[in-house]
Coordinates of C-alpha atoms in Angstrom, one line a residue:
M1 CA 36.9 -82.0 140.1
R2 CA 36.7 -85.8 140.6
I3 CA 39.2 -88.0 142.3
K4 CA 39.2 -91.8 142.0
L5 CA 41.3 -94.0 144.3
S6 CA 41.7 -97.7 143.2
D7 CA 43.2 -100.2 145.7
V8 CA 45.4 -97.4 147.1
A9 CA 47.8 -98.4 149.9
K10 CA 50.5 -96.5 151.7
R11 CA 53.5 -98.0 153.6
Y12 CA 56.2 -96.3 155.6
R13 CA 59.2 -98.6 155.8
R14 CA 57.7 -101.9 156.8
E15 CA 54.4 -100.6 158.3
W16 CA 51.3 -100.4 156.2
I17 CA 49.5 -97.2 157.2
L18 CA 46.5 -97.5 154.9
R19 CA 45.3 -100.4 152.7
K20 CA 42.8 -101.1 149.9
I21 CA 41.3 -97.6 149.6
N22 CA 38.6 -97.5 147.0
L23 CA 36.9 -94.1 146.8
D24 CA 35.2 -92.1 144.1
L25 CA 35.1 -88.5 145.3
Q26 CA 32.6 -86.8 143.0
E27 CA 32.7 -83.2 141.7
G28 CA 30.7 -81.0 144.0
G29 CA 30.7 -83.6 146.8
R30 CA 31.5 -82.8 150.5
Y31 CA 33.3 -85.6 152.3
G32 CA 34.5 -86.0 155.8
I33 CA 37.4 -88.3 156.8
K34 CA 37.2 -89.4 160.5
G35 CA 39.5 -91.4 162.7
P36 CA 41.7 -91.2 165.8
N37 CA 45.0 -89.3 165.9
G38 CA 47.7 -91.2 164.1
S39 CA 45.3 -93.3 162.1
G40 CA 46.3 -92.0 158.7
K41 CA 43.9 -89.1 158.0
S42 CA 46.7 -86.7 157.1
T43 CA 48.4 -89.3 155.0
L44 CA 45.3 -89.8 153.0
L45 CA 44.8 -86.1 152.5
K46 CA 48.4 -85.7 151.3
M47 CA 47.8 -88.4 148.7
L48 CA 44.6 -86.6 147.6
S49 CA 46.7 -83.5 147.1
G50 CA 49.1 -85.3 144.8
H51 CA 52.0 -84.5 147.1
L52 CA 52.3 -88.1 148.4
T53 CA 52.6 -91.1 146.1
P54 CA 50.7 -94.3 147.0
T55 CA 52.8 -97.4 147.6
K56 CA 50.3 -99.4 145.7
G57 CA 47.2 -98.7 143.6
S58 CA 46.4 -95.6 141.6
I59 CA 44.8 -92.2 142.0
Q60 CA 43.1 -90.4 139.1
F61 CA 42.5 -86.7 139.1
L62 CA 39.8 -85.7 136.6
R63 CA 38.5 -82.3 135.5
E64 CA 35.5 -82.3 133.1
G65 CA 36.3 -85.9 132.2
Q66 CA 39.9 -85.2 131.3
E67 CA 42.7 -86.7 133.5
I68 CA 45.1 -84.2 135.1
P69 CA 48.7 -85.2 135.4
V70 CA 49.7 -85.4 139.1
A71 CA 52.4 -82.7 138.5
E72 CA 49.7 -80.2 137.6
V73 CA 47.2 -81.0 140.4
Y74 CA 48.4 -78.2 142.6
H75 CA 46.9 -75.7 140.1
H76 CA 43.5 -77.0 141.0
L77 CA 43.9 -77.4 144.8
A78 CA 43.6 -75.3 148.0
Y79 CA 44.9 -76.9 151.2
A80 CA 44.9 -75.8 154.9
A81 CA 46.5 -77.9 157.6
P82 CA 48.2 -77.2 161.0
Y83 CA 51.6 -78.4 159.5
I84 CA 51.4 -75.9 156.6
E85 CA 53.2 -72.7 157.8
L86 CA 52.6 -69.1 157.0
I87 CA 55.3 -66.6 156.1
E88 CA 55.4 -64.8 159.4
E89 CA 57.6 -61.9 158.3
F90 CA 54.7 -60.6 156.2
T91 CA 52.0 -58.3 157.5
L92 CA 48.4 -59.6 157.1
K93 CA 47.9 -57.5 154.0
E94 CA 51.2 -58.5 152.5
A95 CA 50.5 -62.1 153.1
I96 CA 47.3 -62.0 151.2
H97 CA 48.8 -60.0 148.3
F98 CA 51.7 -62.5 148.1
H99 CA 49.2 -65.4 148.0
Q100 CA 47.4 -63.6 145.2
R101 CA 50.5 -63.6 143.0
F102 CA 50.3 -67.4 142.8
R103 CA 46.6 -68.2 143.4
P104 CA 44.0 -65.5 142.8
L105 CA 41.1 -65.0 145.2
L106 CA 37.5 -65.8 144.2
T107 CA 36.0 -63.5 141.7
D108 CA 34.9 -60.1 143.2
L109 CA 36.7 -60.8 146.5
T110 CA 39.2 -58.1 147.3
V111 CA 42.0 -58.1 149.8
D112 CA 40.2 -55.6 152.0
A113 CA 37.0 -57.7 151.8
L114 CA 38.9 -60.8 152.9
I115 CA 40.4 -58.9 155.8
D116 CA 37.0 -57.8 156.8
R117 CA 35.8 -61.4 156.6
L118 CA 38.6 -62.5 158.8
G119 CA 37.5 -59.9 161.4
L120 CA 41.1 -58.7 161.6
Q121 CA 40.8 -55.1 160.4
R122 CA 43.0 -53.8 163.2
A123 CA 45.7 -56.4 162.4
R124 CA 46.1 -55.6 158.7
S125 CA 49.5 -54.0 159.3
L126 CA 50.8 -56.4 161.9
P127 CA 53.3 -59.1 161.0
V128 CA 51.8 -62.6 161.1
A129 CA 54.5 -63.5 163.7
Q130 CA 52.5 -61.4 166.2
F131 CA 49.2 -63.2 165.5
S132 CA 47.7 -65.6 168.0
S133 CA 47.4 -69.3 167.0
G134 CA 43.7 -68.7 166.4
M135 CA 44.3 -65.7 164.1
K136 CA 46.8 -67.7 162.1
Q137 CA 44.3 -70.6 161.7
R138 CA 41.7 -68.2 160.5
L139 CA 44.1 -66.9 157.8
K140 CA 45.0 -70.4 156.7
L141 CA 41.3 -71.4 156.3
A142 CA 40.4 -68.1 154.6
L143 CA 43.2 -68.4 152.0
A144 CA 42.1 -72.0 151.3
C145 CA 38.4 -71.5 151.0
C146 CA 38.5 -68.1 149.2
T147 CA 41.1 -69.1 146.6
Q148 CA 40.1 -70.0 143.0
A149 CA 40.4 -73.8 143.2
N150 CA 38.5 -76.8 142.0
Y151 CA 38.8 -78.7 145.2
I152 CA 39.6 -77.9 148.8
L153 CA 41.3 -80.1 151.5
L154 CA 41.1 -79.1 155.1
D155 CA 43.0 -81.0 157.8
E156 CA 41.9 -80.6 161.4
P157 CA 40.3 -77.2 160.5
T158 CA 39.3 -76.0 164.0
T159 CA 42.7 -76.5 165.6
N160 CA 43.4 -73.5 167.8
L161 CA 39.9 -71.9 167.2
D162 CA 37.7 -70.9 170.1
E163 CA 33.9 -71.2 170.1
Q164 CA 33.6 -67.9 168.2
G165 CA 36.2 -69.1 165.7
V166 CA 34.5 -72.4 165.1
N167 CA 31.2 -70.6 164.3
W168 CA 33.2 -68.3 161.9
Y169 CA 34.7 -71.4 160.2
H170 CA 31.2 -72.9 159.5
E171 CA 30.0 -69.6 158.1
L172 CA 33.1 -69.5 155.9
L173 CA 32.3 -72.9 154.5
N174 CA 28.6 -72.1 153.9
D175 CA 29.4 -68.8 152.1
F176 CA 32.4 -69.8 150.0
I177 CA 32.6 -73.5 149.2
G178 CA 29.8 -73.5 146.7
T179 CA 29.8 -76.5 144.3
R180 CA 33.5 -77.3 144.7
L181 CA 34.7 -80.6 145.9
L182 CA 35.5 -80.4 149.7
V183 CA 37.3 -83.0 151.8
I184 CA 37.7 -82.4 155.6
A185 CA 39.8 -84.7 157.8
S186 CA 39.2 -84.5 161.6
N187 CA 38.5 -86.5 164.7
V188 CA 35.9 -83.8 165.8
P189 CA 32.5 -84.6 164.2
D190 CA 31.4 -80.9 164.3
D191 CA 34.3 -80.1 161.9
Y192 CA 32.7 -82.0 159.0
R193 CA 29.0 -81.5 159.8
I194 CA 28.6 -79.9 156.4
C195 CA 29.7 -83.1 154.7
Q196 CA 27.3 -85.4 152.9
E197 CA 29.4 -88.5 153.4
V198 CA 31.9 -89.5 156.1
V199 CA 34.6 -92.1 155.5
D200 CA 36.1 -93.9 158.5
V201 CA 39.8 -94.2 157.9
M202 CA 40.0 -97.2 160.2
E203 CA 38.3 -99.2 157.5
F204 CA 41.5 -98.9 155.5
K205 CA 43.4 -100.6 158.3
R206 CA 41.6 -103.9 157.7
S207 CA 43.4 -105.6 154.8
R208 CA 40.6 -108.1 154.2
S209 CA 37.7 -105.8 154.2
T210 CA 36.3 -103.5 151.4
P211 CA 36.2 -99.9 152.6
K212 CA 32.9 -98.2 152.3
S213 CA 31.6 -94.6 152.7
N214 CA 29.2 -93.9 155.5
S215 CA 26.6 -91.1 155.1

């Protein structure tokens, strides 16, 4: 999967949140997006997901050289973020089975194997509503990283994770991302340490400058 942003800008009412974004996210690349809270990281991720339309400029989604219509982008995407909710009435096992009805897990990865990977064997029959915030975050991350998808977007991935959970998160990335395009937005540098390039979203606040990627 490849995503090209050309002079992309986003405005809410009269305020320009982001301006002049020129990025070429290559297939197989690992990109971090850094910046303080409220700087527009989540807005940029939502545009990369196809769920938010730029006010100006264009975004191309390409797969094997062919452009994908924005209405079909969700077929290729996996996304985890604090603002994306789980269905809390489901048990853990039911939640994963329900997810599989729409987006299959990676080849050879079973529901039981994913539960083992989560380290939540004793919670398989508990409703998600009874999970701690850290358990819910693990489930969100696992469903995103272990789904068959061409690219993965993670927003503030270690939110609600303790030290053990953060180590688990990095092991998840190392074991399951493979050669897929990965974009991680966070103001915590350790969250995107796997990334080859880091983009400072504050560069897109400067209307007269040309944004660049920093490795």
